[in-house]
XYZ file of C-alpha atoms in Angstrom:
667
model
C -0.035 0.674 0.211
C 2.841 1.918 1.175
C 4.931 1.647 -2.046
C 1.332 1.993 -3.912
C 1.035 5.938 -2.596
C 4.900 6.487 -2.909
C 4.711 5.557 -7.072
C 1.531 7.755 -7.441
C 2.827 10.464 -5.296
C 6.452 10.290 -7.437
C 4.275 9.656 -10.547
C 2.539 13.011 -9.665
C 5.591 15.227 -9.131
C 7.458 14.039 -11.942
C 4.078 15.335 -13.840
C 4.282 18.741 -12.028
C 7.706 18.898 -12.897
C 7.086 18.216 -17.126
C 4.174 20.656 -16.911
C 6.854 23.428 -15.536
C 9.263 22.620 -17.969
C 6.743 22.684 -21.190
C 5.502 26.118 -19.804
C 9.054 27.330 -19.415
C 9.818 26.508 -22.832
C 6.452 28.004 -24.372
C 7.797 31.130 -22.496
C 11.144 31.232 -23.952
C 10.039 30.898 -27.294
C 10.353 34.554 -27.336
C 11.167 37.527 -29.985
C 9.639 35.719 -32.789
C 9.053 37.570 -35.960
C 5.700 38.631 -35.364
C 3.556 40.721 -38.676
C 0.709 42.334 -36.811
C -1.923 45.078 -38.341
C 0.113 47.703 -36.537
C 2.846 46.983 -38.555
C 0.634 48.194 -41.425
C 1.089 51.526 -42.461
C -2.071 53.685 -43.102
C -0.620 56.029 -44.956
C -0.472 57.099 -48.983
C 2.716 58.904 -50.912
C -0.053 61.850 -50.913
C -0.743 61.838 -47.696
C 3.081 62.161 -46.450
C 3.436 64.980 -48.857
C 0.633 66.905 -48.012
C 1.862 66.738 -43.902
C 5.376 67.352 -44.803
C 4.192 70.317 -46.327
C 2.267 71.835 -43.985
C 4.622 71.577 -41.797
C 7.024 73.841 -44.176
C 9.357 71.453 -45.611
C 9.760 71.169 -49.593
C 9.378 67.497 -50.232
C 11.652 65.996 -53.404
C 10.158 62.959 -55.198
C 12.840 59.815 -55.790
C 12.763 56.363 -57.216
C 11.860 54.650 -53.852
C 11.662 57.428 -51.365
C 10.402 61.320 -50.784
C 13.466 63.264 -49.880
C 12.803 66.328 -47.542
C 15.218 68.533 -44.691
C 15.887 66.840 -41.688
C 15.820 69.382 -38.790
C 16.159 66.482 -35.758
C 19.536 65.698 -36.288
C 21.036 69.484 -36.145
C 18.703 71.243 -33.849
C 17.682 74.474 -34.563
C 20.284 74.759 -38.211
C 18.428 73.564 -41.207
C 21.741 72.393 -42.400
C 22.302 70.937 -46.492
C 23.128 67.926 -45.530
C 20.252 66.562 -43.251
C 18.284 64.683 -45.442
C 15.329 62.431 -44.040
C 14.049 59.452 -46.612
C 10.441 58.170 -46.462
C 10.120 55.102 -48.343
C 7.175 55.563 -50.513
C 5.212 52.174 -49.788
C 5.961 51.907 -46.128
C 6.426 55.131 -44.749
C 9.596 54.102 -43.259
C 11.650 56.755 -42.650
C 15.839 56.848 -42.235
C 18.002 59.897 -42.047
C 21.541 59.080 -42.916
C 23.100 61.859 -40.535
C 21.653 61.395 -36.920
C 20.631 57.633 -37.864
C 17.071 58.493 -36.844
C 15.034 56.018 -38.649
C 11.809 54.153 -37.836
C 7.916 53.959 -38.847
C 5.822 56.192 -40.432
C 3.774 56.684 -37.164
C 7.038 57.840 -35.136
C 7.916 60.694 -37.443
C 4.320 61.876 -37.579
C 4.783 62.180 -33.832
C 8.308 63.781 -34.156
C 6.948 66.304 -36.724
C 3.880 66.695 -34.327
C 5.912 67.533 -31.311
C 8.031 70.632 -30.510
C 11.745 69.973 -30.482
C 11.920 70.438 -26.690
C 10.223 67.578 -25.515
C 11.440 64.494 -24.186
C 9.811 62.320 -26.753
C 12.218 63.461 -29.497
C 15.663 64.535 -26.680
C 14.781 60.606 -26.171
C 15.174 59.759 -30.063
C 17.830 61.639 -30.524
C 20.139 60.213 -27.658
C 19.265 56.889 -28.542
C 20.125 57.221 -32.240
C 23.216 59.177 -31.047
C 24.470 56.418 -28.833
C 23.864 53.285 -31.366
C 25.747 55.166 -34.164
C 28.453 55.947 -31.180
C 28.655 52.400 -31.022
C 29.215 51.451 -34.278
C 31.458 54.233 -34.704
C 33.895 52.516 -31.746
C 33.455 49.266 -32.704
C 35.327 50.080 -36.355
C 37.551 51.866 -34.603
C 38.914 49.072 -33.187
C 39.191 46.902 -35.612
C 40.850 50.149 -37.018
C 43.337 49.938 -34.365
C 43.828 46.262 -34.337
C 43.960 45.935 -38.267
C 46.126 47.043 -40.894
C 44.618 48.506 -44.169
C 44.815 46.436 -47.532
C 46.588 49.353 -49.475
C 49.662 48.805 -47.337
C 50.203 45.307 -48.621
C 52.840 44.621 -51.021
C 52.723 42.624 -54.292
C 53.798 39.350 -52.925
C 51.548 39.862 -50.087
C 48.731 41.139 -51.865
C 48.874 37.670 -53.949
C 49.334 35.554 -51.282
C 46.121 36.964 -49.865
C 44.068 36.234 -53.101
C 45.363 32.793 -53.302
C 44.498 32.312 -49.958
C 40.498 33.860 -50.013
C 40.893 32.393 -53.693
C 40.263 35.859 -55.044
C 41.242 37.033 -58.831
C 44.391 38.745 -58.284
C 44.761 42.386 -60.441
C 47.944 44.646 -60.092
C 45.518 47.124 -58.253
C 43.370 45.249 -55.911
C 44.996 46.684 -52.778
C 43.756 50.269 -54.587
C 40.096 48.688 -55.438
C 39.864 47.193 -51.543
C 41.957 50.001 -50.117
C 39.071 50.430 -47.590
C 39.397 46.858 -46.750
C 41.323 45.869 -43.114
C 43.080 42.742 -42.556
C 44.101 41.167 -39.285
C 47.893 40.737 -38.687
C 47.971 36.994 -39.294
C 46.679 37.680 -42.670
C 43.318 35.157 -42.285
C 40.321 37.752 -41.893
C 39.583 40.479 -43.602
C 36.705 43.403 -42.521
C 34.557 44.929 -44.992
C 33.324 48.838 -43.950
C 29.497 48.953 -45.092
C 28.243 52.939 -45.846
C 25.458 54.655 -46.035
C 24.356 57.399 -48.652
C 26.847 59.699 -46.800
C 29.574 57.516 -46.881
C 29.360 56.839 -42.989
C 30.198 53.160 -41.604
C 27.403 52.020 -40.055
C 29.014 48.580 -39.856
C 31.119 45.800 -41.231
C 31.279 42.416 -42.611
C 33.658 39.851 -41.242
C 35.110 37.230 -43.690
C 37.435 34.384 -42.589
C 39.412 32.365 -44.616
C 37.915 28.667 -45.741
C 34.700 30.028 -44.350
C 33.406 32.581 -46.935
C 30.081 31.719 -46.601
C 29.490 32.240 -43.167
C 30.159 35.620 -42.768
C 29.509 37.600 -39.781
C 27.886 41.252 -39.638
C 28.271 43.526 -37.473
C 26.425 47.241 -36.147
C 23.557 48.916 -37.892
C 24.472 46.398 -41.252
C 21.299 46.494 -42.629
C 21.935 50.051 -43.171
C 24.511 50.400 -45.553
C 26.327 48.650 -48.511
C 29.911 47.817 -49.772
C 30.660 49.376 -52.252
C 34.267 49.947 -54.437
C 35.143 51.399 -57.699
C 37.970 50.412 -60.428
C 40.899 52.836 -60.174
C 40.608 55.618 -62.791
C 36.890 55.138 -63.967
C 34.363 57.301 -63.966
C 30.632 57.717 -64.252
C 28.529 57.837 -60.689
C 25.586 57.600 -62.156
C 25.345 53.680 -62.853
C 25.844 50.995 -60.019
C 26.447 47.176 -60.831
C 24.709 44.878 -57.889
C 26.477 41.240 -57.881
C 26.594 38.804 -55.352
C 30.135 37.924 -54.479
C 33.451 39.773 -53.921
C 34.848 37.791 -56.782
C 32.453 39.677 -58.854
C 33.564 42.773 -57.763
C 37.085 42.063 -58.433
C 36.721 41.036 -61.708
C 33.922 43.693 -62.942
C 36.598 46.427 -61.338
C 39.493 44.424 -62.878
C 38.420 45.064 -66.786
C 37.524 48.761 -65.911
C 33.644 48.592 -65.931
C 32.635 51.762 -65.373
C 30.370 52.738 -62.338
C 29.872 51.827 -58.560
C 30.653 47.840 -58.024
C 28.312 47.100 -54.845
C 28.395 43.833 -53.181
C 24.940 42.236 -52.362
C 25.130 38.948 -50.707
C 21.699 38.088 -51.058
C 19.844 40.058 -53.025
C 17.693 41.166 -49.700
C 16.698 45.295 -49.587
C 14.924 46.275 -46.563
C 13.504 49.550 -46.917
C 16.117 51.159 -44.621
C 18.931 50.348 -47.063
C 17.239 51.972 -49.927
C 18.372 55.357 -49.539
C 22.000 54.460 -50.443
C 21.081 53.590 -53.937
C 18.433 56.578 -54.521
C 21.307 58.380 -56.342
C 22.047 55.974 -59.121
C 19.958 56.969 -62.478
C 20.693 53.235 -64.088
C 21.243 49.989 -62.131
C 22.399 46.869 -63.061
C 21.750 43.312 -61.801
C 23.884 41.038 -62.663
C 23.621 37.382 -60.509
C 22.140 34.212 -59.599
C 19.287 35.599 -57.752
C 15.725 33.818 -57.822
C 14.216 37.075 -57.141
C 15.671 39.812 -59.153
C 12.412 40.670 -60.833
C 10.676 41.399 -57.237
C 13.988 43.636 -56.509
C 13.661 45.643 -59.603
C 10.056 46.080 -58.916
C 11.279 47.476 -55.285
C 13.960 49.796 -56.554
C 11.947 51.015 -59.655
C 11.742 49.008 -62.883
C 12.379 51.944 -65.053
C 16.320 52.441 -63.949
C 16.864 48.667 -63.871
C 18.877 46.381 -65.932
C 19.262 42.523 -66.396
C 22.747 40.771 -67.490
C 21.492 38.130 -69.179
C 23.306 34.751 -68.633
C 25.183 33.925 -71.675
C 25.990 30.291 -73.140
C 25.093 29.407 -69.474
C 27.114 31.847 -67.510
C 25.173 33.356 -64.704
C 27.648 35.521 -62.647
C 30.410 38.013 -63.894
C 32.996 35.965 -62.136
C 31.770 32.825 -64.899
C 31.870 35.287 -67.932
C 35.311 36.492 -67.038
C 37.193 33.005 -66.819
C 35.510 32.465 -70.083
C 37.419 35.019 -71.405
C 34.288 37.652 -71.936
C 34.395 41.269 -72.451
C 32.104 42.309 -69.494
C 32.227 45.828 -70.511
C 30.089 44.667 -73.467
C 27.860 42.303 -71.354
C 27.350 45.806 -68.966
C 26.022 47.524 -71.796
C 23.718 45.228 -73.754
C 21.875 44.749 -70.250
C 18.185 44.113 -70.702
C 15.648 46.491 -69.197
C 13.679 44.915 -66.877
C 10.457 46.629 -67.294
C 7.661 44.762 -68.976
C 4.669 45.922 -70.733
C 1.048 44.579 -70.743
C 1.175 42.946 -74.092
C 4.478 41.820 -75.243
C 6.207 39.662 -77.948
C 8.440 36.305 -78.178
C 11.249 39.106 -79.062
C 11.040 40.568 -75.806
C 11.191 37.659 -74.241
C 13.513 35.537 -76.046
C 16.097 36.088 -73.383
C 14.138 34.761 -70.457
C 13.668 31.584 -72.275
C 17.004 31.310 -73.133
C 18.020 31.897 -69.560
C 16.043 29.039 -68.369
C 16.757 26.371 -70.857
C 20.961 27.064 -69.703
C 19.956 26.605 -66.209
C 17.398 23.891 -65.863
C 18.489 23.150 -62.500
C 18.464 26.025 -61.103
C 14.616 26.531 -62.401
C 14.062 23.194 -60.623
C 13.874 25.532 -57.648
C 15.103 24.610 -54.203
C 15.754 21.051 -53.086
C 14.242 19.841 -50.041
C 17.476 18.300 -47.815
C 15.191 16.255 -45.612
C 12.847 15.082 -48.036
C 15.170 13.910 -51.146
C 12.103 11.850 -52.168
C 9.773 14.988 -52.616
C 12.537 16.736 -54.660
C 12.714 13.780 -56.842
C 9.061 14.123 -57.478
C 8.699 17.857 -57.846
C 12.197 19.041 -58.458
C 12.166 21.583 -55.991
C 10.438 24.338 -54.377
C 9.978 27.275 -57.150
C 8.916 30.778 -56.658
C 5.203 31.958 -58.197
C 3.980 28.845 -57.543
C 0.663 27.966 -55.573
C 1.000 24.463 -53.428
C -2.341 23.199 -51.877
C -1.783 20.867 -48.778
C -4.343 18.631 -47.479
C -5.473 15.612 -45.573
C -7.589 14.147 -42.899
C -8.124 15.634 -39.674
C -5.336 14.627 -37.418
C -2.750 13.533 -39.977
C -0.177 15.939 -39.570
C -0.486 18.563 -42.029
C 0.711 21.516 -39.700
C 4.162 19.457 -38.196
C 4.668 18.347 -42.005
C 4.094 21.594 -43.520
C 6.620 22.929 -40.621
C 9.087 20.962 -41.394
C 9.308 21.786 -44.650
C 9.158 25.486 -44.373
C 12.130 25.086 -41.800
C 13.866 23.089 -44.074
C 13.779 25.758 -46.657
C 14.510 28.480 -44.386
C 17.525 26.726 -43.340
C 18.838 27.794 -46.888
C 17.775 31.229 -46.838
C 14.625 31.385 -48.026
C 12.424 34.037 -46.295
C 9.174 32.671 -45.000
C 5.951 33.791 -43.872
C 3.901 31.720 -41.479
C 0.001 32.515 -40.836
C -0.860 30.142 -38.908
C -4.754 30.913 -37.776
C -5.220 27.478 -36.065
C -2.383 27.214 -33.452
C -1.018 30.074 -31.901
C 1.917 30.946 -32.997
C 4.197 30.243 -29.905
C 3.189 26.337 -30.182
C 4.191 26.477 -34.007
C 7.331 27.912 -33.546
C 7.833 25.483 -30.673
C 7.550 22.538 -32.774
C 10.246 24.182 -35.557
C 12.522 24.749 -32.747
C 12.436 20.887 -31.598
C 12.213 19.813 -35.620
C 15.612 21.940 -35.649
C 16.971 20.766 -32.550
C 15.957 17.363 -33.168
C 15.745 16.103 -29.861
C 13.015 16.464 -27.027
C 13.972 20.015 -25.905
C 11.262 19.095 -22.813
C 14.167 16.773 -21.294
C 17.451 18.774 -22.840
C 16.315 22.566 -21.038
C 19.980 22.732 -20.497
C 20.464 23.202 -24.270
C 17.822 25.697 -25.222
C 19.191 28.754 -24.897
C 21.980 27.381 -28.144
C 19.118 26.275 -29.947
C 16.971 28.883 -29.646
C 20.030 31.209 -30.307
C 20.242 29.521 -33.676
C 17.099 29.006 -34.852
C 16.119 32.809 -34.263
C 18.477 33.565 -36.769
C 16.320 31.870 -39.470
C 14.017 34.059 -41.882
C 11.128 32.887 -40.657
C 8.731 35.792 -39.628
C 4.627 34.910 -38.503
C 1.509 36.966 -38.580
C 0.516 38.091 -35.515
C -3.601 36.779 -36.237
C -5.172 33.662 -35.024
C -8.799 32.255 -36.167
C -11.268 34.375 -38.616
C -9.612 37.325 -40.411
C -10.783 39.223 -43.360
C -8.860 38.530 -46.328
C -8.217 42.193 -47.254
C -6.325 42.629 -43.583
C -4.769 39.220 -44.123
C -3.331 39.916 -47.681
C -2.414 43.544 -46.939
C -0.039 41.680 -44.296
C 0.997 39.594 -46.702
C 2.269 42.028 -49.219
C 3.508 44.599 -45.989
C 5.755 41.783 -44.676
C 7.137 41.054 -48.787
C 7.989 44.315 -49.142
C 9.813 44.816 -46.047
C 11.452 41.141 -45.452
C 11.834 40.082 -49.164
C 9.274 37.204 -48.640
C 9.929 34.186 -50.519
C 7.238 31.299 -48.928
C 3.671 32.374 -47.846
C 2.469 29.671 -45.864
C -1.404 29.860 -44.345
C -2.215 27.221 -42.265
C -5.421 26.951 -42.780
C -8.225 28.368 -45.535
C -10.976 27.582 -43.438
C -9.734 28.376 -39.960
C -8.840 31.632 -41.377
C -12.211 32.241 -42.884
C -14.540 30.870 -40.505
C -16.872 29.145 -42.588
C -18.557 27.017 -39.856
C -21.590 29.013 -39.506
C -22.401 30.218 -43.620
C -24.082 28.286 -46.177
C -22.543 26.435 -48.556
C -22.792 28.800 -51.452
C -21.241 31.477 -49.263
C -18.456 29.631 -48.094
C -17.562 28.142 -51.563
C -17.553 31.519 -53.308
C -15.334 33.520 -49.828
C -13.051 29.754 -50.574
C -12.601 30.546 -54.002
C -11.924 34.576 -53.354
C -9.046 33.753 -51.350
C -7.480 31.091 -53.519
C -7.794 33.460 -56.525
C -6.407 36.417 -54.144
C -3.513 33.944 -53.337
C -3.009 32.632 -57.082
C -2.567 36.106 -57.870
C -0.129 37.205 -55.230
C 1.981 34.489 -56.013
C 2.110 34.776 -60.131
C 2.585 38.971 -59.263
C 4.772 38.955 -56.714
C 7.005 35.876 -58.094
C 6.582 34.272 -54.135
C 5.442 30.507 -53.433
C 2.132 30.553 -51.800
C 1.381 27.154 -49.641
C -2.476 26.730 -48.484
C -3.259 24.179 -46.268
C -6.826 23.366 -46.499
C -9.362 20.705 -45.040
C -10.641 17.445 -47.183
C -14.312 17.439 -47.410
C -15.611 13.735 -45.528
C -15.063 10.787 -47.633
C -15.334 7.081 -46.564
C -12.269 5.544 -44.527
C -11.607 3.035 -47.047
C -11.587 5.485 -49.938
C -8.248 7.110 -50.663
C -8.389 11.540 -50.906
C -7.948 12.833 -54.425
C -7.499 16.368 -56.074
C -11.492 16.577 -56.039
C -11.326 15.587 -52.039
C -10.189 19.131 -51.384
C -13.294 21.067 -49.514
C -15.141 23.718 -51.509
C -14.990 23.598 -55.453
C -12.770 22.570 -58.076
C -10.810 25.918 -58.001
C -8.565 25.028 -55.379
C -6.932 21.965 -57.484
C -7.778 24.030 -60.553
C -5.682 26.692 -59.749
C -2.878 24.688 -57.544
C 0.295 24.051 -59.536
C 0.881 21.179 -56.914
C -1.290 19.202 -54.963
C -0.168 17.132 -52.205
C -2.036 14.763 -49.819
C -1.484 13.436 -46.455
C -2.552 10.109 -47.063
C -3.304 8.168 -43.553
C -4.099 4.589 -43.462
C -3.420 4.075 -39.547
C -6.740 5.962 -39.127
C -8.894 3.143 -40.879
C -10.330 0.009 -39.892
C -7.379 -1.733 -41.629
C -4.448 -0.177 -40.220
C -1.875 0.817 -42.400
C 1.186 3.382 -43.359
C 1.133 6.702 -43.910
C 2.406 8.623 -46.922
C 2.573 12.140 -48.260
C 1.384 11.681 -52.088
C 1.915 13.926 -55.369
C -1.369 14.066 -56.966
C -0.415 17.103 -59.338
C 2.927 18.469 -60.310
C 2.484 20.948 -63.255
C 6.186 21.662 -63.812
C 7.438 18.417 -64.859
C 4.022 16.323 -64.201
C 5.647 13.252 -62.103
C 3.580 11.754 -59.530
C 4.399 9.267 -56.695
C 4.566 8.907 -52.790
C 6.209 9.869 -50.512
C 6.510 7.332 -47.568
C 6.148 9.260 -43.907
C 7.402 8.143 -40.556
C 6.806 10.002 -37.662
C 9.597 10.477 -34.868
C 7.844 11.658 -31.545
C 11.230 12.513 -30.378
C 12.503 15.110 -33.165
C 8.364 16.139 -33.959
C 10.418 14.884 -37.716
C 9.191 12.871 -40.685
C 12.806 13.251 -42.132
C 13.335 9.849 -43.595
C 15.754 7.710 -40.538
C 19.289 6.846 -41.865
C 20.233 3.525 -41.827
C 22.129 1.832 -39.371
C 26.023 1.395 -41.227
C 26.356 -1.925 -40.097
C 23.032 -3.105 -41.584
C 24.343 -0.722 -44.933
C 27.040 -3.517 -45.114
C 25.425 -6.186 -44.079
C 25.093 -6.942 -48.046
C 28.335 -5.927 -48.927
C 30.369 -8.484 -47.171
C 27.876 -11.062 -47.646
C 29.047 -9.761 -51.330
C 32.546 -10.588 -50.774
C 32.112 -14.075 -48.951
C 30.761 -14.967 -51.876
C 33.557 -13.459 -54.064
C 36.194 -15.028 -51.762
C 34.760 -18.568 -51.913
C 34.499 -18.710 -55.609
C 37.329 -16.738 -57.114
C 40.409 -17.974 -57.997
C 43.500 -16.770 -56.292
C 46.311 -15.929 -58.638
C 48.703 -16.623 -56.026
C 47.835 -20.783 -56.010
C 46.716 -21.032 -59.588
C 50.171 -22.862 -60.629
C 50.123 -24.936 -57.300
C 46.425 -25.389 -57.661
C 46.722 -26.797 -61.350
C 49.865 -28.859 -60.473
C 47.370 -31.208 -58.048
C 44.413 -31.681 -60.620
C 43.552 -35.255 -61.433
C 43.888 -35.297 -65.343
C 47.668 -32.926 -64.793
C 48.641 -36.337 -62.265
C 47.710 -38.726 -65.451
C 49.811 -36.819 -67.501
C 52.496 -36.987 -65.469
C 52.251 -41.061 -64.984
C 51.550 -41.254 -68.654
C 55.387 -39.534 -69.416
C 56.901 -41.666 -66.982
C 55.973 -44.851 -68.562
C 56.853 -43.453 -71.895
C 60.286 -42.897 -70.545
C 60.692 -46.236 -69.263
C 59.801 -47.505 -72.611
C 62.448 -45.530 -74.215
C 65.010 -46.323 -71.931
C 64.186 -50.442 -72.244
C 65.010 -50.128 -76.184
C 67.562 -47.908 -76.068
C 69.532 -50.763 -73.703
C 68.603 -53.605 -76.324
C 69.702 -51.905 -79.123
C 73.065 -50.755 -77.045
C 73.411 -54.633 -76.652
C 73.286 -55.651 -80.451
C 75.808 -53.032 -81.256
C 78.505 -54.744 -78.967
C 78.082 -58.487 -79.931
């Protein structure tokens, strides 16, 4: 009896500890990137211009911003260098001189308040401290490093070999403002704003070039340089690597050369490019069209691939003229009606980059990659399956896989809370049960927080207009490439409406996201419930709730078939029921691991993998002929022994005859 009470008491205490651990885990899912209604500006360009003029500020119209004078950074004086840039699409503002920046509602308050109030003073002090910290950090780097301009020719050649950079006699002049560590293994690239003030820096270590680190207000600045003795300040060429920059500088391509790593341009960095009349985008980015739209299509040009050579580095290695390719860059703007001559280069680019056009490969789901080819922008995917089959968990892991490869993702979770969704994705990211490994939570949470994943701060029923406004805002602010809506029925709250109204509203949602995916070159994944079917029947494209519009508009239809829920127990698998890109259909087995909340295929045990090989080797050893014993084995064969006996008999007979002949001669 006492043992039973003790066991019961122990289990109760253990349960309380587990509940407390889970609560701590939920509370520690913090700082997730939420996008809410308060983040969406309720302002237009006309209203911004009107408010500024009412306050006595003249307004200049730029490519991406409205430009006016800023008196916040210079006190009572209106200096000519104090300019404030206000983004036309979002109202986000920035003054490069005093580093004051923020959303439109902050600027509106600053304009309405008098200069002596505490609010303005606090904004100034905070901005000044941030900018001063960046300057002090960079000065510390300068004190501990040396400039590349101080290196001699031999040292510069060794440096280029170490970092695998193209060498040019004037490389140290091109990279004159870059700093290098005393052991020549780390480079520091300064990031500057539109006034050439350093607002951050990028740290690149030899052997880890793909893992560069950023410091300071790095999102507000870019690294740029020019070829020596080359003019033209109205043109800039944006490229993805520093190797491209050095090749362009070596070929004396006119204009400013800008190193843009991932083609992501938040509004705070757009003023850096405001003064250029012509922008040439040359790289292997898959969102060049969206970036050109943000920068202003009228001034953007695309350098198209030539014979499969996508980047400036590839073209330079093939001994092509980079000057000619830049001068022949094609406009980014498209008319409403076009001809094949206008899209001919786009077709050729697709044919010469087949693997890239297939999209980003899933690393956790190689079988899905073999069927779909990859995750492509501009497509609409519908994921459906019976209730409780794990649609959200599967979709979370698929999106996590892509986010780990740099795909900026926006999650709209209308069925479960963002904290619970983030906990699931964090555990999939860690690959271990976090409630049993709380000591490792901070490490995994810090790494997970760096992923480009954002969450809509909505839950339950929401009007489609508000949702689309938030999605459009997030796409512009964070360069979103993948939008996940889980799920459509919860977002619309269709439970209390008649069938006709429900179908009509759902069709409107699908049409809105279909248009968004195509026009904004962004992939959209819609999680949808199926209509009720018999347990014995498999789900199909016609099983999706609502009319046939969902399956018709979708480029991909994925169905979770869960045979574990039927009377005759079976397996769970993901069926590719529609694939507009290649037409390949098939199934992907799904085995769920409760510890990691993952459907990732388990790696086979190495010992089990080696068993067939061992068996095959044994067979070869048993039936193979060894060269070293081949002659001796042959000597021991029966037919060889018979031949030897025959030779012995013949030799004996010959000796007997020779003896008789010899005897006759002697007689």
